[in-house]
Amino acid sequence: MPLIPEEISPKFCNFSGEPYIPSSEEKERVKALIDELISTLKKLFAGYDAQIAPVGSTAKDTFLAGDYDIDIYILSDRYRDLYELASAAFPEGHQKHGELLIWNFRYKGCDVDLVFVPPDYEKRDTIYHTQFYLEHLTERDRNEVRKAKAFFKSHGVYGAEVGGIVGVAIEELVRKYHTLENICRLFLENELEDLWLQDPVLDRPRNLLASITKSKYRKIREACRKYLETGAFEYKKYTLEDFIGEHGDYKFVKCDRKFDRATDYNTSVSVCRSVGRLLKNLDSDIEFECESYVNDEVVIAFKTQDELPPKKEICIPKHLEHAIEGFVKKHPGVELYEKDGYICGLVDRKVRFPSEKMEEMIIEKMEKRGYSCSVF
């Protein structure tokens, strides 16, 4: 079967009554909110040289019904001054922690991020995505984007903050491959490292699939297999209970939120993996896996051995006499024996209980980064 059929199968292309498709009234309400905010900001920044650019799914009309926020970039040489003006104009908000200067607040029931950057900010390309996809996606395409977002969200694999696929990648995949059906075929027929999805608004290389981790790609492929078999999926919010259910044989550490979701996710996964690597350096028999869920709290899931035998066998090729001498000096009293051309000895393990040690070290390292953590 070709990757992209000449005709789109009807069973994969019916949006009638789907809960993720916003009504025309909701679309008009969102557009009116964006227009109102832009008008307010233009008045607020009068006299300043500033570019005000709505971005994200609400600007591109690819948002899901009842599940959206408003993102607006403000580019100016005096972006810090404009940040101070905006924070005073919307005093109920707060600064988001992270790489960018962001003022977050609620406006008429909608979550708003104002992102302040200099005109030469190297990642300003996001502002060009808005016009590009407004021009290159049809109404059917935008609904297909919504369907794909709903699909990936329902399986907990959407968003850079969870190591999943991002919205602009889905928009580009739909532009190139038209349907979720074809996107799933693409993923099932290719390994992650073999895929490259170029950002269409850039001349320099940028892979829009770079946010996807190997563990999330495995989940994406499994979800796609089921979808191609049935032609349907259940649209639902991916919850902590779903995450725990999928990691039933893991242990968990819970931490309070500190930064934005992406930062908290990347920090928690990075800490878990660094602890795992440290333990494996102490004992090569140790195996580990890490994942994290970030919503109201950070929940780190990890898996390793509960207990290892008290002694570890170390074997050195028989002809490496200097290495054997060094081994004996390091482990005085060790009893040596020959085995299949090797000289071996049993030594005390440095880590008897990897799971217990990993839990302790994750909590310690997260708390050093300012998080408050406990066993979940």
Coordinates of C-alpha atoms in Angstrom, one line a residue:
M1 CA 0.0 0.0 0.0
P2 CA 1.4 3.4 -0.9
L3 CA 2.2 5.9 2.0
I4 CA -0.3 8.4 0.7
P5 CA -3.4 6.9 -1.1
E6 CA -4.8 8.9 -4.0
E7 CA -8.2 9.1 -2.1
I8 CA -8.7 9.6 1.6
S9 CA -10.6 6.8 3.3
P10 CA -13.9 8.2 4.6
K11 CA -13.6 6.3 7.8
F12 CA -10.6 8.4 8.7
C13 CA -12.1 11.8 7.6
N14 CA -15.4 12.4 9.3
F15 CA -15.3 15.4 11.7
S16 CA -19.1 15.6 12.2
G17 CA -19.9 16.0 15.9
E18 CA -16.3 15.5 17.1
P19 CA -15.8 17.1 20.5
Y20 CA -12.4 18.6 19.6
I21 CA -13.8 20.7 16.7
P22 CA -14.7 24.2 18.0
S23 CA -17.9 25.7 16.9
S24 CA -18.0 28.8 14.7
E25 CA -19.1 30.8 17.8
E26 CA -16.1 29.6 19.8
K27 CA -13.8 30.5 16.9
E28 CA -15.3 34.0 16.6
R29 CA -15.0 34.5 20.4
V30 CA -11.3 33.5 20.3
K31 CA -10.6 35.8 17.4
A32 CA -12.3 38.7 19.1
L33 CA -10.2 38.1 22.2
I34 CA -7.0 38.2 20.2
D35 CA -8.1 41.3 18.4
E36 CA -9.0 43.0 21.6
L37 CA -5.7 42.2 23.3
I38 CA -3.7 43.4 20.3
S39 CA -5.7 46.7 20.2
T40 CA -5.0 47.1 24.0
L41 CA -1.3 46.4 23.6
K42 CA -0.9 48.8 20.6
K43 CA -2.4 51.6 22.8
L44 CA -0.2 50.5 25.8
F45 CA 2.9 50.5 23.7
A46 CA 2.1 53.7 21.7
G47 CA 5.3 55.6 21.1
Y48 CA 7.5 52.5 21.1
D49 CA 8.8 50.7 18.1
A50 CA 7.3 47.2 18.6
Q51 CA 6.1 44.3 16.5
I52 CA 3.0 42.6 18.1
A53 CA 2.5 39.1 16.6
P54 CA -0.1 36.6 17.7
V55 CA 1.3 33.0 17.4
G56 CA 0.3 29.5 18.3
S57 CA -2.8 27.4 17.6
T58 CA -5.3 30.2 18.3
A59 CA -3.6 32.5 15.8
K60 CA -3.5 29.7 13.2
D61 CA -7.0 28.4 13.9
T62 CA -5.8 24.9 14.8
F63 CA -6.8 25.0 18.5
L64 CA -9.1 22.3 20.1
A65 CA -12.5 23.1 21.4
G66 CA -12.3 24.3 25.0
D67 CA -8.6 23.7 25.1
Y68 CA -6.5 26.7 24.2
D69 CA -4.6 29.7 25.3
I70 CA -3.4 32.9 23.6
D71 CA 0.2 33.5 22.8
I72 CA 1.5 36.9 21.6
Y73 CA 5.1 37.8 20.8
I74 CA 6.3 41.4 21.3
L75 CA 9.5 42.2 19.5
S76 CA 11.3 45.4 20.4
D77 CA 14.7 46.8 21.2
R78 CA 13.1 48.0 24.4
Y79 CA 11.3 44.8 25.2
R80 CA 12.2 44.9 28.9
D81 CA 10.5 48.4 29.2
L82 CA 7.4 47.0 27.4
Y83 CA 7.4 44.0 29.8
E84 CA 7.2 46.4 32.7
L85 CA 4.3 48.3 31.1
A86 CA 2.4 45.0 30.4
S87 CA 2.9 43.6 33.9
A88 CA 1.6 46.9 35.4
A89 CA -1.4 46.9 33.0
F90 CA -2.3 43.2 33.9
P91 CA -1.2 43.2 37.6
E92 CA -3.0 39.9 38.4
G93 CA -0.5 38.0 36.3
H94 CA 2.9 36.6 37.0
Q95 CA 6.3 36.0 35.3
K96 CA 6.8 32.6 33.9
H97 CA 10.1 31.0 34.7
G98 CA 12.2 29.8 31.9
E99 CA 14.4 31.0 29.0
L100 CA 12.1 33.8 27.8
L101 CA 10.7 36.8 29.4
I102 CA 7.0 36.0 29.6
W103 CA 4.1 37.7 31.4
N104 CA 1.2 35.3 32.0
F105 CA -2.3 36.3 33.1
R106 CA -6.0 35.4 32.7
Y107 CA -8.1 37.6 30.3
K108 CA -11.9 37.0 30.2
G109 CA -11.4 33.4 31.2
C110 CA -8.5 32.7 28.8
D111 CA -4.9 32.0 29.7
V112 CA -2.6 34.5 28.0
D113 CA 1.2 34.6 27.5
L114 CA 2.9 37.7 26.4
V115 CA 6.4 36.9 25.2
F116 CA 8.9 39.8 25.1
V117 CA 12.0 39.3 23.0
P118 CA 14.5 41.6 21.1
P119 CA 14.0 41.9 17.3
D120 CA 17.1 39.7 16.6
Y121 CA 16.0 36.9 18.9
E122 CA 17.3 33.7 17.1
K123 CA 14.1 31.7 17.6
R124 CA 11.7 34.4 16.4
D125 CA 10.8 32.1 13.5
T126 CA 7.6 31.0 15.4
I127 CA 6.0 34.3 14.3
Y128 CA 6.4 33.3 10.6
H129 CA 4.5 30.1 11.2
T130 CA 1.2 31.9 11.7
Q131 CA 0.9 33.4 8.2
F132 CA 2.5 30.4 6.5
Y133 CA -0.1 27.9 7.9
L134 CA -3.0 30.3 7.4
E135 CA -2.1 30.4 3.8
H136 CA -1.2 26.7 3.3
L137 CA -3.8 24.8 5.3
T138 CA -7.4 24.5 4.1
E139 CA -10.3 24.3 6.5
R140 CA -10.3 20.5 6.1
D141 CA -6.5 20.5 6.9
R142 CA -7.1 22.6 10.0
N143 CA -9.7 20.1 11.2
E144 CA -7.3 17.3 10.5
V145 CA -4.6 19.1 12.6
R146 CA -7.2 19.2 15.4
K147 CA -7.9 15.5 15.0
A148 CA -4.2 14.7 15.2
K149 CA -3.6 16.9 18.2
A150 CA -6.6 15.3 20.0
F151 CA -5.2 11.9 19.1
F152 CA -1.7 12.6 20.4
K153 CA -3.0 14.4 23.5
S154 CA -5.3 11.5 24.4
H155 CA -2.2 9.2 24.4
G156 CA 0.0 11.5 26.5
V157 CA 2.5 12.2 23.7
Y158 CA 1.7 15.8 22.8
G159 CA 4.0 18.7 23.7
A160 CA 7.7 19.3 24.1
E161 CA 7.1 19.5 27.8
V162 CA 6.5 15.7 27.9
G163 CA 9.0 14.8 25.2
G164 CA 6.2 14.4 22.6
I165 CA 5.2 15.8 19.3
V166 CA 4.6 19.6 19.0
G167 CA 1.8 21.5 17.4
V168 CA 3.8 23.0 14.5
A169 CA 5.1 19.5 13.6
I170 CA 1.6 18.2 13.3
E171 CA 0.6 21.2 11.1
E172 CA 3.6 20.5 8.8
L173 CA 2.8 16.8 8.7
V174 CA -0.8 17.5 7.7
R175 CA 0.4 19.9 5.1
K176 CA 2.7 17.3 3.6
Y177 CA 0.8 14.0 4.3
H178 CA -2.8 15.3 4.6
T179 CA -4.3 12.9 7.2
L180 CA -3.6 11.3 10.6
E181 CA -3.9 8.0 8.8
N182 CA -0.9 8.8 6.5
I183 CA 1.1 10.3 9.4
C184 CA 0.7 7.1 11.4
R185 CA 1.9 5.1 8.4
L186 CA 4.9 7.4 8.2
F187 CA 5.7 6.8 11.8
L188 CA 5.2 3.0 11.6
E189 CA 7.4 2.7 8.5
N190 CA 10.3 4.7 9.9
E191 CA 12.5 4.8 12.9
L192 CA 12.7 8.1 14.8
E193 CA 16.3 8.7 13.9
D194 CA 15.5 8.3 10.2
L195 CA 12.9 11.0 10.2
W196 CA 13.5 14.7 9.4
L197 CA 10.7 17.2 9.1
Q198 CA 12.2 20.5 8.0
D199 CA 10.7 23.8 9.3
P200 CA 9.2 25.3 6.1
V201 CA 9.8 28.9 7.1
L202 CA 13.5 28.5 7.7
D203 CA 16.5 28.4 5.4
R204 CA 18.7 26.8 8.0
P205 CA 18.1 23.1 9.1
R206 CA 15.6 22.6 11.8
N207 CA 13.9 19.3 12.5
L208 CA 10.3 19.8 13.8
L209 CA 10.3 16.3 15.2
A210 CA 13.4 16.9 17.4
S211 CA 11.3 17.2 20.6
I212 CA 10.1 13.6 20.4
T213 CA 12.0 11.2 22.8
K214 CA 12.5 7.5 22.0
S215 CA 10.1 6.4 24.7
K216 CA 7.4 8.7 23.5
Y217 CA 8.0 7.6 19.9
R218 CA 7.4 4.0 21.0
K219 CA 4.0 5.1 22.5
I220 CA 3.2 7.1 19.3
R221 CA 3.8 4.0 17.2
E222 CA 1.7 1.7 19.4
A223 CA -1.2 4.3 19.4
C224 CA -0.9 4.5 15.6
R225 CA -1.1 0.7 15.2
K226 CA -4.3 0.6 17.1
Y227 CA -5.7 3.6 15.2
L228 CA -5.0 2.1 11.8
E229 CA -6.7 -1.1 12.8
T230 CA -9.9 0.6 14.0
G231 CA -10.0 4.0 12.3
A232 CA -11.1 5.5 15.6
F233 CA -9.8 6.7 19.0
E234 CA -11.3 8.0 22.2
Y235 CA -10.6 11.7 22.8
K236 CA -9.9 12.2 26.4
K237 CA -7.5 14.1 28.7
Y238 CA -4.3 12.2 29.5
T239 CA -4.2 12.1 33.3
L240 CA -1.9 11.2 36.1
E241 CA -3.9 8.0 36.6
D242 CA -3.2 7.1 33.0
F243 CA 0.5 7.8 33.5
I244 CA 0.7 5.7 36.6
G245 CA -1.3 2.9 35.0
E246 CA 1.1 2.7 32.1
H247 CA 4.1 2.6 34.5
G248 CA 2.6 0.1 37.0
D249 CA 6.0 -1.6 37.8
Y250 CA 7.8 1.7 38.3
K251 CA 8.4 3.6 41.5
F252 CA 7.5 7.3 41.8
V253 CA 8.8 10.5 43.3
K254 CA 6.5 13.5 43.6
C255 CA 7.8 17.1 43.5
D256 CA 6.2 20.5 43.7
R257 CA 6.1 22.6 40.5
K258 CA 8.8 25.2 40.2
F259 CA 9.0 26.5 36.6
D260 CA 7.0 26.1 33.3
R261 CA 5.9 22.6 32.3
A262 CA 8.7 22.2 29.7
T263 CA 11.4 23.2 32.2
D264 CA 10.0 21.0 35.0
Y265 CA 9.7 18.0 32.6
N266 CA 13.2 18.3 31.2
T267 CA 14.7 18.9 34.6
S268 CA 13.0 15.9 36.2
V269 CA 13.9 13.5 33.3
S270 CA 17.4 14.8 33.2
V271 CA 17.9 14.3 36.9
C272 CA 16.5 10.8 36.8
R273 CA 18.7 9.8 33.9
S274 CA 21.8 11.3 35.4
V275 CA 21.2 9.4 38.6
G276 CA 20.7 6.2 36.6
R277 CA 24.0 6.7 34.8
L278 CA 25.9 7.4 38.0
L279 CA 24.6 4.2 39.5
K280 CA 25.4 2.2 36.3
N281 CA 29.0 3.6 36.4
L282 CA 29.2 2.1 39.9
D283 CA 27.8 -1.2 38.8
S284 CA 27.4 -2.1 35.1
D285 CA 24.7 -4.7 36.1
I286 CA 22.3 -1.9 37.0
E287 CA 19.6 -1.1 34.4
F288 CA 17.2 1.8 34.6
E289 CA 14.4 3.6 32.8
C290 CA 13.0 7.1 33.5
E291 CA 9.9 9.1 32.6
S292 CA 8.0 12.1 34.1
Y293 CA 4.5 13.5 34.2
V294 CA 4.0 17.2 34.7
N295 CA 0.7 18.9 35.5
D296 CA -0.2 20.3 38.9
E297 CA 2.8 18.4 40.2
V298 CA 6.0 16.7 38.9
V299 CA 5.8 12.9 39.1
I300 CA 9.0 11.1 38.2
A301 CA 8.7 7.5 37.3
F302 CA 11.8 5.3 37.5
K303 CA 12.5 1.6 37.2
T304 CA 15.6 -0.4 38.2
Q305 CA 16.4 -3.5 40.2
D306 CA 15.2 -3.7 43.8
E307 CA 18.1 -5.8 44.9
L308 CA 21.3 -7.3 43.5
P309 CA 23.4 -10.2 44.9
P310 CA 25.9 -9.1 47.6
K311 CA 28.8 -10.2 45.5
K312 CA 29.7 -9.2 41.9
E313 CA 31.9 -11.3 39.7
I314 CA 34.8 -9.5 38.0
C315 CA 36.7 -11.3 35.3
I316 CA 39.9 -10.2 33.6
P317 CA 41.5 -11.8 30.5
K318 CA 44.2 -14.2 31.8
H319 CA 47.0 -12.6 29.8
L320 CA 46.5 -9.1 31.3
E321 CA 48.8 -9.7 34.3
H322 CA 49.2 -6.0 35.3
A323 CA 45.4 -5.6 35.3
I324 CA 45.1 -8.7 37.5
E325 CA 47.8 -7.4 39.9
G326 CA 45.9 -4.0 40.1
F327 CA 42.7 -5.9 40.8
V328 CA 44.2 -7.8 43.7
K329 CA 45.7 -4.6 45.2
K330 CA 42.3 -2.9 45.0
H331 CA 40.6 -5.9 46.6
P332 CA 43.0 -7.4 49.1
G333 CA 42.0 -10.9 50.2
V334 CA 39.9 -11.6 47.1
E335 CA 39.9 -15.3 46.1
L336 CA 40.8 -15.7 42.4
Y337 CA 39.8 -18.5 40.1
E338 CA 40.1 -19.3 36.4
K339 CA 37.1 -19.4 34.2
D340 CA 37.1 -19.8 30.4
G341 CA 40.4 -18.1 29.9
Y342 CA 39.7 -15.4 32.5
I343 CA 40.9 -14.8 36.0
C344 CA 37.9 -14.0 38.1
G345 CA 37.0 -12.9 41.7
L346 CA 33.9 -12.0 43.7
V347 CA 33.9 -8.6 45.3
D348 CA 31.4 -6.7 47.4
R349 CA 28.9 -4.7 45.3
K350 CA 29.0 -0.9 45.7
V351 CA 25.2 -0.7 45.3
R352 CA 23.1 -3.6 46.7
F353 CA 19.7 -1.9 46.5
P354 CA 19.6 0.2 43.3
S355 CA 15.9 1.2 43.5
E356 CA 16.3 2.5 47.1
K357 CA 19.5 4.4 46.2
M358 CA 18.0 5.8 43.0
E359 CA 15.0 7.2 44.9
E360 CA 17.2 8.8 47.5
M361 CA 19.5 10.4 44.9
I362 CA 16.6 11.7 42.7
I363 CA 15.1 13.5 45.7
E364 CA 18.4 14.8 46.7
K365 CA 19.3 16.2 43.3
M366 CA 15.9 17.7 42.7
E367 CA 15.9 19.4 46.0
K368 CA 19.3 20.9 45.2
R369 CA 17.6 22.5 42.2
G370 CA 15.0 24.1 44.4
Y371 CA 12.2 21.5 44.2
S372 CA 10.4 20.1 47.2
C373 CA 10.0 16.3 46.8
S374 CA 8.8 13.1 48.5
V375 CA 8.1 9.5 47.8
F376 CA 4.8 9.1 45.9

